[in-house]
Amino acid sequence: MKVKQQEALIQKPDKSRPDAGASRILLAVGIICIAAALRAPFTSVGPLLGMIRDDLGLSGTLSGAITTLPLLAFALLSPFAPGLARRFGTANVLMLAMLALSLGILIRSSSGAAMLFLGTAMIGLSIAVCNVLLPGLIKGRFPERIGLMTGVYTVSMNLCAAAASGISVPLAQQSGLGWRGTLAIWFIVAALATLFWIPQLRNLAQDSAGRKGQSSGAMWRSRLAWQVTLFMGLQSLLYYVLIAWFSVILVGRGMSSSHAGWILSLMQLAQLPFTFFVPLWAGKMKDQRRLVLVTSILFIIGILGVWLGASSWMALWAICIGIAGGFAFGLVMMFFSLRTRNAREASELSGMAQSLGYLLAAMGPALFGLLHDVTGNWNIPLALLAVASILLLVVGLGAGSDRFVGDKR
């Protein structure tokens, strides 16, 4: 479909009211604040896992479940989030999700293993709702600035995620907070985001919940929707497997733990600029297949470099993987808007893609580790990651084409 035809299908925001500009700025600030609160409560756990395990006497399986449980919660609730928004209103559901997120952070750090897992589940369910609804809200309220708002949203989320990973151990060890106090700090971010969202309960009273769009059942029968879903799943699989095992692979190749940790941080830092710029580029392109091609090539180069390349070049391979991850995440966030006609469809596609995507992400690290245990080396696991990168290209070429879910072609 031509760009002018696509623009005609997008409902423009009402700019006739004098306070429309101020309301949109306030909404943008609210979205950014929520984005900043979404990943930090999750990524801050990994570096503290050893302390948590030793303090509570958890087994290795239960310790791993602390990081897997939120991903399973993402997969469980994501398909239902659009329906909740249609029934109760997007602003109201997001407010309840942020309240639950704030409460879950406090419960997680309160006492005992039971509270740890209860709070973790609440955090996962809350983040799932926000993950699904925010792309649709951006499409409905910022149709002329989808790329910019998606870029700001994704970079805010990933920047806070990286910061949380980096400061967790120093805060726990050097400030005397311990793991409980360090995890509880993120309540401040979630609570502030909740406060900034309060004005939207009035401003978004007439939101996109009631607009007509393709039903959830039809979405699950759409070939394009499945291509976007598989793209989401494969990029999530690659990201979470590499986050979980990259340092272990490097240590197995003779690198020190501190050096391996630095390389992992470099990979995450390389991702950040592209989570902002890729949505901007994607929004200006008729289709995004060239960006998909760059994404897959960089993943393949990076993974093959880790597998077969020289250890002295490991920083370069990590940068390639990081840039590829930034491209992939920025693209899939844009696909939710670019491949749909309205905010409701965007939320439904987001729910479908994130449900299956995070299910793959939850299974990926465990299967990757199992393959290593069975084979005794990293050859087959890394070869499968290279295959996943090729599959990412195949489904991405479909997801990046210039069409909408529900189109006949």
mmCIF file of C-alpha atoms in Angstrom:
data_model
loop_
_atom_site.group_PDB
_atom_site.id
_atom_site.type_symbol
_atom_site.label_atom_id
_atom_site.label_comp_id
_atom_site.label_asym_id
_atom_site.label_seq_id
_atom_site.Cartn_x
_atom_site.Cartn_y
_atom_site.Cartn_z
ATOM 1 C CA MET A 1 0.000 0.000 0.000
ATOM 2 C CA LYS A 2 1.303 3.463 -0.849
ATOM 3 C CA VAL A 3 2.425 5.814 1.878
ATOM 4 C CA LYS A 4 -0.430 8.293 1.266
ATOM 5 C CA GLN A 5 -2.995 5.512 1.467
ATOM 6 C CA GLN A 6 -1.417 4.274 4.682
ATOM 7 C CA GLU A 7 -1.507 7.747 6.203
ATOM 8 C CA ALA A 8 -5.188 8.081 5.308
ATOM 9 C CA LEU A 9 -5.962 5.004 7.388
ATOM 10 C CA ILE A 10 -4.336 6.416 10.502
ATOM 11 C CA GLN A 11 -6.570 8.320 12.843
ATOM 12 C CA LYS A 12 -5.011 11.725 13.458
ATOM 13 C CA PRO A 13 -4.980 13.127 16.995
ATOM 14 C CA ASP A 14 -7.308 15.986 17.769
ATOM 15 C CA LYS A 15 -5.250 19.175 17.716
ATOM 16 C CA SER A 16 -8.204 21.547 17.835
ATOM 17 C CA ARG A 17 -8.189 21.846 21.612
ATOM 18 C CA PRO A 18 -5.809 24.498 22.996
ATOM 19 C CA ASP A 19 -4.321 22.036 25.485
ATOM 20 C CA ALA A 20 -3.799 19.250 22.944
ATOM 21 C CA GLY A 21 -0.073 19.934 22.608
ATOM 22 C CA ALA A 22 0.480 20.049 26.360
ATOM 23 C CA SER A 23 -1.531 16.855 26.823
ATOM 24 C CA ARG A 24 0.580 15.024 24.252
ATOM 25 C CA ILE A 25 3.806 16.220 25.911
ATOM 26 C CA LEU A 26 2.510 15.027 29.277
ATOM 27 C CA LEU A 27 1.552 11.697 27.723
ATOM 28 C CA ALA A 28 5.011 11.350 26.162
ATOM 29 C CA VAL A 29 6.625 11.971 29.565
ATOM 30 C CA GLY A 30 4.328 9.380 31.133
ATOM 31 C CA ILE A 31 5.243 6.774 28.511
ATOM 32 C CA ILE A 32 8.961 7.446 28.966
ATOM 33 C CA CYS A 33 8.649 7.114 32.738
ATOM 34 C CA ILE A 34 6.826 3.795 32.434
ATOM 35 C CA ALA A 35 9.419 2.556 29.936
ATOM 36 C CA ALA A 36 12.206 3.423 32.379
ATOM 37 C CA ALA A 37 10.525 1.275 35.037
ATOM 38 C CA LEU A 38 9.867 -1.806 32.908
ATOM 39 C CA ARG A 39 13.195 -3.612 32.610
ATOM 40 C CA ALA A 40 15.267 -2.491 35.593
ATOM 41 C CA PRO A 41 13.320 -4.613 38.146
ATOM 42 C CA PHE A 42 14.047 -7.617 35.923
ATOM 43 C CA THR A 43 17.672 -7.039 34.867
ATOM 44 C CA SER A 44 18.792 -6.080 38.384
ATOM 45 C CA VAL A 45 18.196 -9.650 39.599
ATOM 46 C CA GLY A 46 20.760 -11.548 37.512
ATOM 47 C CA PRO A 47 23.931 -10.043 39.041
ATOM 48 C CA LEU A 48 22.512 -10.617 42.559
ATOM 49 C CA LEU A 49 21.380 -14.191 41.965
ATOM 50 C CA GLY A 50 24.301 -15.707 43.877
ATOM 51 C CA MET A 51 23.578 -13.564 46.957
ATOM 52 C CA ILE A 52 19.875 -14.389 46.814
ATOM 53 C CA ARG A 53 20.570 -18.104 46.477
ATOM 54 C CA ASP A 54 22.995 -18.178 49.405
ATOM 55 C CA ASP A 55 20.809 -16.048 51.675
ATOM 56 C CA LEU A 56 17.603 -18.008 51.105
ATOM 57 C CA GLY A 57 19.197 -21.428 50.606
ATOM 58 C CA LEU A 58 17.654 -21.902 47.169
ATOM 59 C CA SER A 59 18.531 -24.772 44.861
ATOM 60 C CA GLY A 60 19.998 -24.133 41.431
ATOM 61 C CA THR A 61 16.627 -24.867 39.834
ATOM 62 C CA LEU A 62 14.750 -22.410 42.038
ATOM 63 C CA SER A 63 17.454 -19.798 41.518
ATOM 64 C CA GLY A 64 17.048 -20.113 37.760
ATOM 65 C CA ALA A 65 13.287 -19.818 38.134
ATOM 66 C CA ILE A 66 13.707 -16.301 39.533
ATOM 67 C CA THR A 67 14.777 -15.080 36.093
ATOM 68 C CA THR A 68 12.559 -17.454 34.115
ATOM 69 C CA LEU A 69 9.324 -16.679 35.993
ATOM 70 C CA PRO A 70 8.898 -13.121 34.636
ATOM 71 C CA LEU A 71 9.384 -14.359 31.073
ATOM 72 C CA LEU A 72 6.700 -16.998 31.593
ATOM 73 C CA ALA A 73 4.449 -14.291 33.026
ATOM 74 C CA PHE A 74 5.057 -12.226 29.879
ATOM 75 C CA ALA A 75 4.000 -15.177 27.761
ATOM 76 C CA LEU A 76 0.933 -15.963 29.905
ATOM 77 C CA LEU A 77 -0.678 -12.533 30.132
ATOM 78 C CA SER A 78 0.390 -10.810 26.901
ATOM 79 C CA PRO A 79 -2.499 -12.171 24.743
ATOM 80 C CA PHE A 80 -5.082 -10.950 27.267
ATOM 81 C CA ALA A 81 -3.799 -7.392 27.731
ATOM 82 C CA PRO A 82 -5.619 -5.931 24.662
ATOM 83 C CA GLY A 83 -8.924 -7.379 25.882
ATOM 84 C CA LEU A 84 -8.406 -5.838 29.320
ATOM 85 C CA ALA A 85 -7.722 -2.477 27.677
ATOM 86 C CA ARG A 86 -10.870 -2.706 25.557
ATOM 87 C CA ARG A 87 -12.991 -3.478 28.606
ATOM 88 C CA PHE A 88 -11.514 -1.122 31.198
ATOM 89 C CA GLY A 89 -9.623 1.481 29.156
ATOM 90 C CA THR A 90 -5.937 1.611 28.293
ATOM 91 C CA ALA A 91 -5.053 4.325 30.823
ATOM 92 C CA ASN A 92 -6.798 2.513 33.683
ATOM 93 C CA VAL A 93 -5.166 -0.835 32.908
ATOM 94 C CA LEU A 94 -1.723 0.757 32.673
ATOM 95 C CA MET A 95 -2.277 2.489 35.998
ATOM 96 C CA LEU A 96 -3.248 -0.790 37.675
ATOM 97 C CA ALA A 97 -0.220 -2.482 36.107
ATOM 98 C CA MET A 98 2.117 0.190 37.480
ATOM 99 C CA LEU A 99 0.548 -0.064 40.942
ATOM 100 C CA ALA A 100 0.997 -3.844 40.831
ATOM 101 C CA LEU A 101 4.592 -3.409 39.641
ATOM 102 C CA SER A 102 5.388 -1.068 42.538
ATOM 103 C CA LEU A 103 3.764 -3.416 45.046
ATOM 104 C CA GLY A 104 5.486 -6.451 43.529
ATOM 105 C CA ILE A 105 8.910 -4.829 43.926
ATOM 106 C CA LEU A 106 8.259 -4.287 47.642
ATOM 107 C CA ILE A 107 6.839 -7.781 48.188
ATOM 108 C CA ARG A 108 9.821 -9.368 46.408
ATOM 109 C CA SER A 109 12.237 -7.801 48.900
ATOM 110 C CA SER A 110 10.130 -8.280 52.034
ATOM 111 C CA SER A 111 10.871 -11.730 53.496
ATOM 112 C CA GLY A 112 11.423 -15.332 52.531
ATOM 113 C CA ALA A 113 11.392 -17.311 49.319
ATOM 114 C CA ALA A 114 7.593 -17.335 49.023
ATOM 115 C CA MET A 115 7.426 -13.528 48.965
ATOM 116 C CA LEU A 116 10.343 -13.451 46.536
ATOM 117 C CA PHE A 117 8.487 -15.569 44.005
ATOM 118 C CA LEU A 118 5.121 -13.871 44.604
ATOM 119 C CA GLY A 119 6.637 -10.442 44.034
ATOM 120 C CA THR A 120 8.544 -11.669 40.991
ATOM 121 C CA ALA A 121 5.327 -13.041 39.455
ATOM 122 C CA MET A 122 3.534 -9.729 40.060
ATOM 123 C CA ILE A 123 6.409 -7.858 38.438
ATOM 124 C CA GLY A 124 6.312 -10.121 35.393
ATOM 125 C CA LEU A 125 2.552 -9.830 34.924
ATOM 126 C CA SER A 126 2.666 -6.045 35.298
ATOM 127 C CA ILE A 127 5.488 -5.627 32.807
ATOM 128 C CA ALA A 128 3.660 -7.882 30.343
ATOM 129 C CA VAL A 129 0.626 -5.573 30.313
ATOM 130 C CA CYS A 130 2.733 -2.463 29.756
ATOM 131 C CA ASN A 131 4.868 -4.126 27.078
ATOM 132 C CA VAL A 132 1.770 -4.982 25.056
ATOM 133 C CA LEU A 133 -0.264 -1.792 25.439
ATOM 134 C CA LEU A 134 2.356 0.913 25.020
ATOM 135 C CA PRO A 135 3.107 0.263 21.298
ATOM 136 C CA GLY A 136 -0.601 0.538 20.493
ATOM 137 C CA LEU A 137 -0.912 3.686 22.585
ATOM 138 C CA ILE A 138 2.030 5.245 20.735
ATOM 139 C CA LYS A 139 0.443 4.404 17.387
ATOM 140 C CA GLY A 140 -2.921 5.829 18.380
ATOM 141 C CA ARG A 141 -1.695 9.028 20.019
ATOM 142 C CA PHE A 142 1.488 9.809 18.058
ATOM 143 C CA PRO A 143 0.709 8.666 14.484
ATOM 144 C CA GLU A 144 3.026 11.305 13.000
ATOM 145 C CA ARG A 145 5.854 10.560 15.450
ATOM 146 C CA ILE A 146 5.738 6.772 15.736
ATOM 147 C CA GLY A 147 9.432 6.319 14.971
ATOM 148 C CA LEU A 148 10.584 9.021 17.380
ATOM 149 C CA MET A 149 8.344 7.907 20.232
ATOM 150 C CA THR A 150 9.212 4.241 19.733
ATOM 151 C CA GLY A 151 12.908 5.134 19.721
ATOM 152 C CA VAL A 152 12.638 7.157 22.923
ATOM 153 C CA TYR A 153 10.531 4.420 24.526
ATOM 154 C CA THR A 154 12.957 1.612 23.659
ATOM 155 C CA VAL A 155 16.140 3.481 24.546
ATOM 156 C CA SER A 156 14.666 4.543 27.926
ATOM 157 C CA MET A 157 13.808 0.938 28.678
ATOM 158 C CA ASN A 158 17.189 -0.457 27.618
ATOM 159 C CA LEU A 159 19.261 2.311 29.194
ATOM 160 C CA CYS A 160 17.690 1.723 32.600
ATOM 161 C CA ALA A 161 18.051 -2.030 32.106
ATOM 162 C CA ALA A 162 21.780 -1.683 31.456
ATOM 163 C CA ALA A 163 22.196 0.673 34.411
ATOM 164 C CA ALA A 164 20.378 -1.742 36.710
ATOM 165 C CA SER A 165 22.661 -4.591 35.667
ATOM 166 C CA GLY A 166 25.761 -2.501 36.260
ATOM 167 C CA ILE A 167 25.008 -0.943 39.658
ATOM 168 C CA SER A 168 23.284 -3.851 41.417
ATOM 169 C CA VAL A 169 26.388 -5.549 42.824
ATOM 170 C CA PRO A 170 28.179 -2.335 43.901
ATOM 171 C CA LEU A 171 25.007 -1.119 45.640
ATOM 172 C CA ALA A 172 24.478 -4.432 47.409
ATOM 173 C CA GLN A 173 28.091 -4.838 48.544
ATOM 174 C CA GLN A 174 29.369 -1.318 49.134
ATOM 175 C CA SER A 175 26.314 0.546 50.421
ATOM 176 C CA GLY A 176 25.222 -2.082 52.917
ATOM 177 C CA LEU A 177 21.806 -2.439 51.292
ATOM 178 C CA GLY A 178 22.231 -6.128 50.533
ATOM 179 C CA TRP A 179 20.246 -7.764 47.762
ATOM 180 C CA ARG A 180 16.894 -6.889 49.367
ATOM 181 C CA GLY A 181 17.574 -3.163 49.620
ATOM 182 C CA THR A 182 19.107 -3.037 46.155
ATOM 183 C CA LEU A 183 16.075 -4.665 44.526
ATOM 184 C CA ALA A 184 13.718 -2.500 46.578
ATOM 185 C CA ILE A 185 15.314 0.703 45.228
ATOM 186 C CA TRP A 186 13.497 0.204 41.932
ATOM 187 C CA PHE A 187 10.233 0.846 43.783
ATOM 188 C CA ILE A 188 11.165 4.546 43.628
ATOM 189 C CA VAL A 189 11.327 4.477 39.818
ATOM 190 C CA ALA A 190 8.063 2.533 39.515
ATOM 191 C CA ALA A 191 6.274 4.780 42.019
ATOM 192 C CA LEU A 192 7.402 7.957 40.224
ATOM 193 C CA ALA A 193 6.230 6.509 36.911
ATOM 194 C CA THR A 194 2.859 5.743 38.511
ATOM 195 C CA LEU A 195 2.541 9.326 39.757
ATOM 196 C CA PHE A 196 3.395 10.713 36.314
ATOM 197 C CA TRP A 197 0.670 8.500 34.843
ATOM 198 C CA ILE A 198 -2.145 9.820 37.057
ATOM 199 C CA PRO A 199 -3.024 12.749 34.714
ATOM 200 C CA GLN A 200 -3.626 10.261 31.894
ATOM 201 C CA LEU A 201 -6.606 8.776 33.719
ATOM 202 C CA ARG A 202 -8.476 11.909 32.628
ATOM 203 C CA ASN A 203 -6.644 12.732 29.391
ATOM 204 C CA LEU A 204 -7.109 9.225 27.977
ATOM 205 C CA ALA A 205 -10.635 8.703 29.250
ATOM 206 C CA GLN A 206 -11.768 8.377 25.626
ATOM 207 C CA ASP A 207 -8.985 6.144 24.428
ATOM 208 C CA SER A 208 -8.650 3.688 21.578
ATOM 209 C CA ALA A 209 -10.286 0.809 23.402
ATOM 210 C CA GLY A 210 -13.527 0.941 21.502
ATOM 211 C CA ARG A 211 -12.193 1.477 18.002
ATOM 212 C CA LYS A 212 -12.982 -1.109 15.400
ATOM 213 C CA GLY A 213 -10.194 -3.391 14.284
ATOM 214 C CA GLN A 214 -9.318 -6.917 13.434
ATOM 215 C CA SER A 215 -10.335 -9.408 16.095
ATOM 216 C CA SER A 216 -7.810 -11.424 18.061
ATOM 217 C CA GLY A 217 -8.901 -14.637 16.317
ATOM 218 C CA ALA A 218 -8.299 -13.131 12.892
ATOM 219 C CA MET A 219 -4.912 -11.824 14.036
ATOM 220 C CA TRP A 220 -3.808 -15.349 14.940
ATOM 221 C CA ARG A 221 -4.811 -16.503 11.442
ATOM 222 C CA SER A 222 -2.803 -13.810 9.690
ATOM 223 C CA ARG A 223 0.370 -14.930 7.921
ATOM 224 C CA LEU A 224 1.958 -11.510 8.409
ATOM 225 C CA ALA A 225 1.122 -11.558 12.114
ATOM 226 C CA TRP A 226 2.895 -14.898 12.432
ATOM 227 C CA GLN A 227 5.939 -13.524 10.610
ATOM 228 C CA VAL A 228 6.113 -10.621 13.042
ATOM 229 C CA THR A 229 5.577 -13.044 15.933
ATOM 230 C CA LEU A 230 8.391 -15.339 14.805
ATOM 231 C CA PHE A 231 10.671 -12.335 14.314
ATOM 232 C CA MET A 232 9.881 -11.271 17.887
ATOM 233 C CA GLY A 233 10.456 -14.800 19.175
ATOM 234 C CA LEU A 234 13.747 -15.376 17.396
ATOM 235 C CA GLN A 235 15.241 -12.020 18.384
ATOM 236 C CA SER A 236 14.150 -12.627 21.986
ATOM 237 C CA LEU A 237 15.680 -16.101 21.894
ATOM 238 C CA LEU A 238 18.995 -14.753 20.596
ATOM 239 C CA TYR A 239 19.068 -11.926 23.129
ATOM 240 C CA TYR A 240 18.270 -13.929 26.258
ATOM 241 C CA VAL A 241 20.478 -16.890 25.343
ATOM 242 C CA LEU A 242 23.452 -14.617 24.722
ATOM 243 C CA ILE A 243 22.802 -12.574 27.869
ATOM 244 C CA ALA A 244 22.683 -15.786 29.917
ATOM 245 C CA TRP A 245 25.613 -17.677 28.395
ATOM 246 C CA PHE A 246 27.938 -15.251 26.632
ATOM 247 C CA SER A 247 30.232 -14.708 29.633
ATOM 248 C CA VAL A 248 30.316 -18.452 30.355
ATOM 249 C CA ILE A 249 31.353 -19.168 26.760
ATOM 250 C CA LEU A 250 34.155 -16.619 26.978
ATOM 251 C CA VAL A 251 35.423 -17.987 30.290
ATOM 252 C CA GLY A 252 35.413 -21.458 28.722
ATOM 253 C CA ARG A 253 37.715 -20.103 26.024
ATOM 254 C CA GLY A 254 40.231 -18.996 28.640
ATOM 255 C CA MET A 255 39.098 -15.436 29.331
ATOM 256 C CA SER A 256 38.998 -14.157 32.906
ATOM 257 C CA SER A 257 35.615 -13.581 34.511
ATOM 258 C CA SER A 258 36.189 -9.836 34.802
ATOM 259 C CA HIS A 259 37.245 -9.556 31.155
ATOM 260 C CA ALA A 260 34.252 -11.637 30.065
ATOM 261 C CA GLY A 261 31.952 -9.376 32.071
ATOM 262 C CA TRP A 262 33.427 -6.313 30.390
ATOM 263 C CA ILE A 263 32.837 -7.854 26.953
ATOM 264 C CA LEU A 264 29.218 -8.592 27.901
ATOM 265 C CA SER A 265 28.752 -4.982 29.013
ATOM 266 C CA LEU A 266 30.243 -3.810 25.720
ATOM 267 C CA MET A 267 27.686 -5.913 23.847
ATOM 268 C CA GLN A 268 24.822 -4.297 25.781
ATOM 269 C CA LEU A 269 26.196 -0.773 25.346
ATOM 270 C CA ALA A 270 26.575 -1.285 21.586
ATOM 271 C CA GLN A 271 22.864 -2.044 21.420
ATOM 272 C CA LEU A 272 21.653 1.189 23.006
ATOM 273 C CA PRO A 273 22.106 3.798 20.224
ATOM 274 C CA PHE A 274 20.417 1.584 17.667
ATOM 275 C CA THR A 275 17.319 0.970 19.781
ATOM 276 C CA PHE A 276 16.765 4.720 19.288
ATOM 277 C CA PHE A 277 17.869 5.273 15.685
ATOM 278 C CA VAL A 278 16.438 2.142 14.051
ATOM 279 C CA PRO A 279 12.787 3.066 14.792
ATOM 280 C CA LEU A 280 13.454 6.507 13.286
ATOM 281 C CA TRP A 281 14.942 4.962 10.143
ATOM 282 C CA ALA A 282 12.236 2.308 9.909
ATOM 283 C CA GLY A 283 9.459 4.885 10.163
ATOM 284 C CA LYS A 284 10.821 6.764 7.140
ATOM 285 C CA MET A 285 11.120 3.694 4.901
ATOM 286 C CA LYS A 286 8.438 2.195 2.662
ATOM 287 C CA ASP A 287 9.471 -1.245 3.873
ATOM 288 C CA GLN A 288 12.124 -2.378 6.324
ATOM 289 C CA ARG A 289 13.650 -5.390 4.571
ATOM 290 C CA ARG A 290 17.068 -3.765 4.177
ATOM 291 C CA LEU A 291 17.204 -3.208 7.932
ATOM 292 C CA VAL A 292 16.235 -6.850 8.490
ATOM 293 C CA LEU A 293 19.092 -7.925 6.192
ATOM 294 C CA VAL A 294 21.607 -5.839 8.151
ATOM 295 C CA THR A 295 20.272 -7.294 11.404
ATOM 296 C CA SER A 296 20.720 -10.914 10.357
ATOM 297 C CA ILE A 297 24.134 -10.355 8.782
ATOM 298 C CA LEU A 298 25.443 -8.746 11.953
ATOM 299 C CA PHE A 299 24.037 -11.556 14.106
ATOM 300 C CA ILE A 300 25.621 -14.184 11.864
ATOM 301 C CA ILE A 301 29.004 -12.418 11.802
ATOM 302 C CA GLY A 302 28.996 -11.994 15.566
ATOM 303 C CA ILE A 303 27.915 -15.549 16.387
ATOM 304 C CA LEU A 304 30.315 -17.134 13.902
ATOM 305 C CA GLY A 305 33.052 -14.911 15.311
ATOM 306 C CA VAL A 306 32.363 -16.122 18.855
ATOM 307 C CA TRP A 307 32.271 -19.711 17.603
ATOM 308 C CA LEU A 308 35.174 -19.807 15.161
ATOM 309 C CA GLY A 309 36.967 -16.464 15.429
ATOM 310 C CA ALA A 310 40.038 -15.445 17.383
ATOM 311 C CA SER A 311 39.610 -14.538 21.041
ATOM 312 C CA SER A 312 41.560 -11.328 20.454
ATOM 313 C CA TRP A 313 38.685 -10.147 18.234
ATOM 314 C CA MET A 314 35.989 -10.984 20.776
ATOM 315 C CA ALA A 315 35.169 -7.319 21.448
ATOM 316 C CA LEU A 316 34.360 -6.878 17.749
ATOM 317 C CA TRP A 317 32.091 -9.943 17.711
ATOM 318 C CA ALA A 318 30.318 -8.621 20.819
ATOM 319 C CA ILE A 319 29.770 -5.225 19.176
ATOM 320 C CA CYS A 320 28.296 -6.909 16.080
ATOM 321 C CA ILE A 321 25.896 -8.905 18.244
ATOM 322 C CA GLY A 322 24.977 -5.822 20.270
ATOM 323 C CA ILE A 323 24.253 -3.714 17.185
ATOM 324 C CA ALA A 324 22.215 -6.570 15.717
ATOM 325 C CA GLY A 325 20.213 -6.803 18.940
ATOM 326 C CA GLY A 326 19.512 -3.077 18.832
ATOM 327 C CA PHE A 327 18.360 -3.349 15.220
ATOM 328 C CA ALA A 328 16.141 -6.362 15.961
ATOM 329 C CA PHE A 329 14.466 -4.876 19.035
ATOM 330 C CA GLY A 330 13.882 -1.509 17.402
ATOM 331 C CA LEU A 331 12.441 -3.179 14.311
ATOM 332 C CA VAL A 332 10.007 -5.464 16.094
ATOM 333 C CA MET A 333 8.689 -2.588 18.212
ATOM 334 C CA MET A 334 8.023 -0.685 14.979
ATOM 335 C CA PHE A 335 6.430 -3.688 13.261
ATOM 336 C CA PHE A 336 3.597 -3.564 15.805
ATOM 337 C CA SER A 337 2.690 -0.107 14.467
ATOM 338 C CA LEU A 338 3.782 -0.276 10.831
ATOM 339 C CA ARG A 339 2.033 -3.547 10.029
ATOM 340 C CA THR A 340 -1.324 -2.537 11.559
ATOM 341 C CA ARG A 341 -4.010 0.018 10.677
ATOM 342 C CA ASN A 342 -5.007 1.256 14.140
ATOM 343 C CA ALA A 343 -4.114 1.199 17.819
ATOM 344 C CA ARG A 344 -6.314 -1.797 18.605
ATOM 345 C CA GLU A 345 -4.668 -3.968 15.953
ATOM 346 C CA ALA A 346 -1.246 -2.783 17.133
ATOM 347 C CA SER A 347 -2.014 -3.904 20.695
ATOM 348 C CA GLU A 348 -3.364 -7.260 19.525
ATOM 349 C CA LEU A 349 -0.333 -7.923 17.327
ATOM 350 C CA SER A 350 1.930 -6.861 20.185
ATOM 351 C CA GLY A 351 0.142 -9.247 22.555
ATOM 352 C CA MET A 352 0.364 -12.169 20.157
ATOM 353 C CA ALA A 353 4.028 -11.587 19.284
ATOM 354 C CA GLN A 354 5.201 -10.992 22.826
ATOM 355 C CA SER A 355 3.328 -13.998 24.192
ATOM 356 C CA LEU A 356 5.077 -16.504 21.944
ATOM 357 C CA GLY A 357 8.270 -14.463 21.791
ATOM 358 C CA TYR A 358 8.855 -14.507 25.516
ATOM 359 C CA LEU A 359 7.874 -18.171 25.694
ATOM 360 C CA LEU A 360 10.764 -18.912 23.335
ATOM 361 C CA ALA A 361 12.980 -16.593 25.371
ATOM 362 C CA ALA A 362 12.115 -18.452 28.573
ATOM 363 C CA MET A 363 12.982 -21.840 27.070
ATOM 364 C CA GLY A 364 16.051 -20.730 25.137
ATOM 365 C CA PRO A 365 18.728 -20.412 27.864
ATOM 366 C CA ALA A 366 17.793 -23.749 29.466
ATOM 367 C CA LEU A 367 17.832 -25.605 26.121
ATOM 368 C CA PHE A 368 21.117 -23.949 25.184
ATOM 369 C CA GLY A 369 22.680 -25.101 28.451
ATOM 370 C CA LEU A 370 21.248 -28.597 28.026
ATOM 371 C CA LEU A 371 22.809 -28.910 24.571
ATOM 372 C CA HIS A 372 26.156 -27.915 26.036
ATOM 373 C CA ASP A 373 25.834 -30.508 28.807
ATOM 374 C CA VAL A 374 24.921 -33.242 26.321
ATOM 375 C CA THR A 375 27.628 -32.452 23.746
ATOM 376 C CA GLY A 376 30.344 -31.238 26.109
ATOM 377 C CA ASN A 377 31.120 -28.160 24.007
ATOM 378 C CA TRP A 378 29.565 -25.023 22.524
ATOM 379 C CA ASN A 379 29.722 -26.038 18.850
ATOM 380 C CA ILE A 380 26.163 -27.276 18.327
ATOM 381 C CA PRO A 381 24.542 -24.585 20.535
ATOM 382 C CA LEU A 382 26.358 -21.802 18.656
ATOM 383 C CA ALA A 383 25.603 -23.433 15.302
ATOM 384 C CA LEU A 384 21.904 -23.408 16.223
ATOM 385 C CA LEU A 385 22.129 -19.716 17.088
ATOM 386 C CA ALA A 386 23.566 -19.099 13.623
ATOM 387 C CA VAL A 387 20.628 -21.037 12.149
ATOM 388 C CA ALA A 388 18.244 -18.928 14.245
ATOM 389 C CA SER A 389 19.855 -15.820 12.737
ATOM 390 C CA ILE A 390 19.152 -17.145 9.233
ATOM 391 C CA LEU A 391 15.543 -17.917 10.181
ATOM 392 C CA LEU A 392 15.313 -14.369 11.552
ATOM 393 C CA LEU A 393 16.158 -13.133 8.053
ATOM 394 C CA VAL A 394 13.554 -15.390 6.418
ATOM 395 C CA VAL A 395 10.654 -14.312 8.614
ATOM 396 C CA GLY A 396 11.944 -10.737 8.788
ATOM 397 C CA LEU A 397 11.756 -10.279 5.035
ATOM 398 C CA GLY A 398 8.038 -11.025 5.319
ATOM 399 C CA ALA A 399 7.526 -8.931 8.437
ATOM 400 C CA GLY A 400 9.377 -6.002 6.885
ATOM 401 C CA SER A 401 7.352 -5.864 3.671
ATOM 402 C CA ASP A 402 4.971 -2.966 2.984
ATOM 403 C CA ARG A 403 1.562 -4.390 3.955
ATOM 404 C CA PHE A 404 -0.894 -4.695 6.834
ATOM 405 C CA VAL A 405 -2.221 -7.657 8.795
ATOM 406 C CA GLY A 406 -5.436 -8.719 7.088
ATOM 407 C CA ASP A 407 -4.250 -7.817 3.572
ATOM 408 C CA LYS A 408 -5.078 -10.448 0.958
ATOM 409 C CA ARG A 409 -1.575 -10.493 -0.505
#
